[in-house]
Structures are given as C-alpha cells and as structure tokens.
C-alpha cells in the first residue's frame, strides 16, 4: 500500500478505537447498574459482584463483561446453566445494545488491526 492508504487506514483505525473506548466507558459507568438489576438473583453475577466489588474501571469492566457475554452468547450460557432464558429475555433491547455494541466494536477493531497487518506484509 502507498503512504496515503496507510494514513487513511491508520486514521480510520484510530477513530474506531476512540469510538470503542468511548462506548466502553459510557456503558460501564452509566448502564452497568441498570443491567445488574435484571440479574440480581443470578449466582454467577453475584459471585462476580463479590469478586470485583469496587468502582474502579477494572472492577466495573469485569462485572460488565460477564453480563455482556451472557447477552452476546446466550445459548451457551443457558446450556451451561449460568443464566436462565427469562433473565436474558427480561433485559430491554436498548440495554442489550449498550452492553454488546462496545464488544462488537472491539472485535471489529482487532480484526481490522489483524487484516491491516496481513495486508502490510503483501
């Protein structure tokens, strides 16, 4: 690739990273408490709340990532018995989106970095 294409790819990747980090921070600090209300009776979520009880970014991130994984891959967690279908269905669609979109952006960002690395080798 030429220099202009490399700059464009770098700017696009940086913009996507900024969007992903912004979505992560917003969802961790403004949507986590609302999401945890839907999983109050869940043993796995309560264990994670005891393990990561604070308000530091890492604590909130660990609690949010568990709930997001329930929402990203519900069938596998229902099959394992860690969450029920009723708990997943009780979460409103808007909260599901706030919990999952940052992770979709992160997956897309890492795929983008991998593809750019492979293309730069050509």
PDB file of N, CA and C in Angstrom, residues 69-89:
ATOM      1  N   UNK A  69     -21.212 -10.973  28.048  1.00  0.00           N
ATOM      2  CA  UNK A  69     -21.036 -12.314  27.475  1.00  0.00           C
ATOM      3  C   UNK A  69     -22.328 -13.116  27.557  1.00  0.00           C
ATOM      4  N   UNK A  70     -23.108 -12.929  28.630  1.00  0.00           N
ATOM      5  CA  UNK A  70     -24.427 -13.562  28.699  1.00  0.00           C
ATOM      6  C   UNK A  70     -25.290 -13.116  27.525  1.00  0.00           C
ATOM      7  N   UNK A  71     -25.204 -11.829  27.188  1.00  0.00           N
ATOM      8  CA  UNK A  71     -26.048 -11.283  26.126  1.00  0.00           C
ATOM      9  C   UNK A  71     -25.491 -11.563  24.732  1.00  0.00           C
ATOM     10  N   UNK A  72     -24.178 -11.682  24.602  1.00  0.00           N
ATOM     11  CA  UNK A  72     -23.576 -11.987  23.303  1.00  0.00           C
ATOM     12  C   UNK A  72     -23.750 -13.457  22.923  1.00  0.00           C
ATOM     13  N   UNK A  73     -23.625 -14.347  23.882  1.00  0.00           N
ATOM     14  CA  UNK A  73     -23.690 -15.789  23.630  1.00  0.00           C
ATOM     15  C   UNK A  73     -24.708 -16.444  24.572  1.00  0.00           C
ATOM     16  N   UNK A  74     -25.987 -16.093  24.452  1.00  0.00           N
ATOM     17  CA  UNK A  74     -26.961 -16.579  25.438  1.00  0.00           C
ATOM     18  C   UNK A  74     -27.156 -18.093  25.420  1.00  0.00           C
ATOM     19  N   UNK A  75     -27.140 -18.702  24.246  1.00  0.00           N
ATOM     20  CA  UNK A  75     -27.424 -20.144  24.181  1.00  0.00           C
ATOM     21  C   UNK A  75     -26.395 -20.967  24.952  1.00  0.00           C
ATOM     22  N   UNK A  76     -25.136 -20.610  24.826  1.00  0.00           N
ATOM     23  CA  UNK A  76     -24.112 -21.396  25.521  1.00  0.00           C
ATOM     24  C   UNK A  76     -24.215 -21.226  27.036  1.00  0.00           C
ATOM     25  N   UNK A  77     -24.535 -20.029  27.505  1.00  0.00           N
ATOM     26  CA  UNK A  77     -24.646 -19.824  28.950  1.00  0.00           C
ATOM     27  C   UNK A  77     -25.933 -20.425  29.505  1.00  0.00           C
ATOM     28  N   UNK A  78     -26.993 -20.431  28.707  1.00  0.00           N
ATOM     29  CA  UNK A  78     -28.226 -21.092  29.143  1.00  0.00           C
ATOM     30  C   UNK A  78     -27.989 -22.595  29.222  1.00  0.00           C
ATOM     31  N   UNK A  79     -27.298 -23.158  28.231  1.00  0.00           N
ATOM     32  CA  UNK A  79     -26.994 -24.591  28.219  1.00  0.00           C
ATOM     33  C   UNK A  79     -26.140 -24.978  29.424  1.00  0.00           C
ATOM     34  N   UNK A  80     -25.212 -24.111  29.804  1.00  0.00           N
ATOM     35  CA  UNK A  80     -24.349 -24.389  30.960  1.00  0.00           C
ATOM     36  C   UNK A  80     -25.059 -24.153  32.291  1.00  0.00           C
ATOM     37  N   UNK A  81     -26.214 -23.496  32.256  1.00  0.00           N
ATOM     38  CA  UNK A  81     -26.986 -23.258  33.465  1.00  0.00           C
ATOM     39  C   UNK A  81     -26.559 -22.041  34.256  1.00  0.00           C
ATOM     40  N   UNK A  82     -25.751 -21.178  33.665  1.00  0.00           N
ATOM     41  CA  UNK A  82     -25.290 -19.994  34.390  1.00  0.00           C
ATOM     42  C   UNK A  82     -26.309 -18.864  34.367  1.00  0.00           C
ATOM     43  N   UNK A  83     -27.205 -18.893  33.397  1.00  0.00           N
ATOM     44  CA  UNK A  83     -28.226 -17.857  33.276  1.00  0.00           C
ATOM     45  C   UNK A  83     -29.474 -18.514  32.700  1.00  0.00           C
ATOM     46  N   UNK A  84     -30.635 -17.969  33.038  1.00  0.00           N
ATOM     47  CA  UNK A  84     -31.876 -18.533  32.505  1.00  0.00           C
ATOM     48  C   UNK A  84     -32.355 -17.705  31.316  1.00  0.00           C
ATOM     49  N   UNK A  85     -33.190 -18.315  30.518  1.00  0.00           N
ATOM     50  CA  UNK A  85     -33.751 -17.614  29.370  1.00  0.00           C
ATOM     51  C   UNK A  85     -34.626 -16.444  29.793  1.00  0.00           C
ATOM     52  N   UNK A  86     -35.285 -16.576  30.951  1.00  0.00           N
ATOM     53  CA  UNK A  86     -36.132 -15.488  31.448  1.00  0.00           C
ATOM     54  C   UNK A  86     -35.295 -14.262  31.808  1.00  0.00           C
ATOM     55  N   UNK A  87     -34.127 -14.500  32.392  1.00  0.00           N
ATOM     56  CA  UNK A  87     -33.252 -13.375  32.748  1.00  0.00           C
ATOM     57  C   UNK A  87     -32.780 -12.642  31.494  1.00  0.00           C
ATOM     58  N   UNK A  88     -32.412 -13.393  30.474  1.00  0.00           N
ATOM     59  CA  UNK A  88     -31.967 -12.776  29.220  1.00  0.00           C
ATOM     60  C   UNK A  88     -33.118 -12.028  28.562  1.00  0.00           C
ATOM     61  N   UNK A  89     -34.306 -12.645  28.555  1.00  0.00           N
ATOM     62  CA  UNK A  89     -35.461 -12.025  27.901  1.00  0.00           C
ATOM     63  C   UNK A  89     -35.954 -10.793  28.653  1.00  0.00           C
TER      64      UNK A  89
END
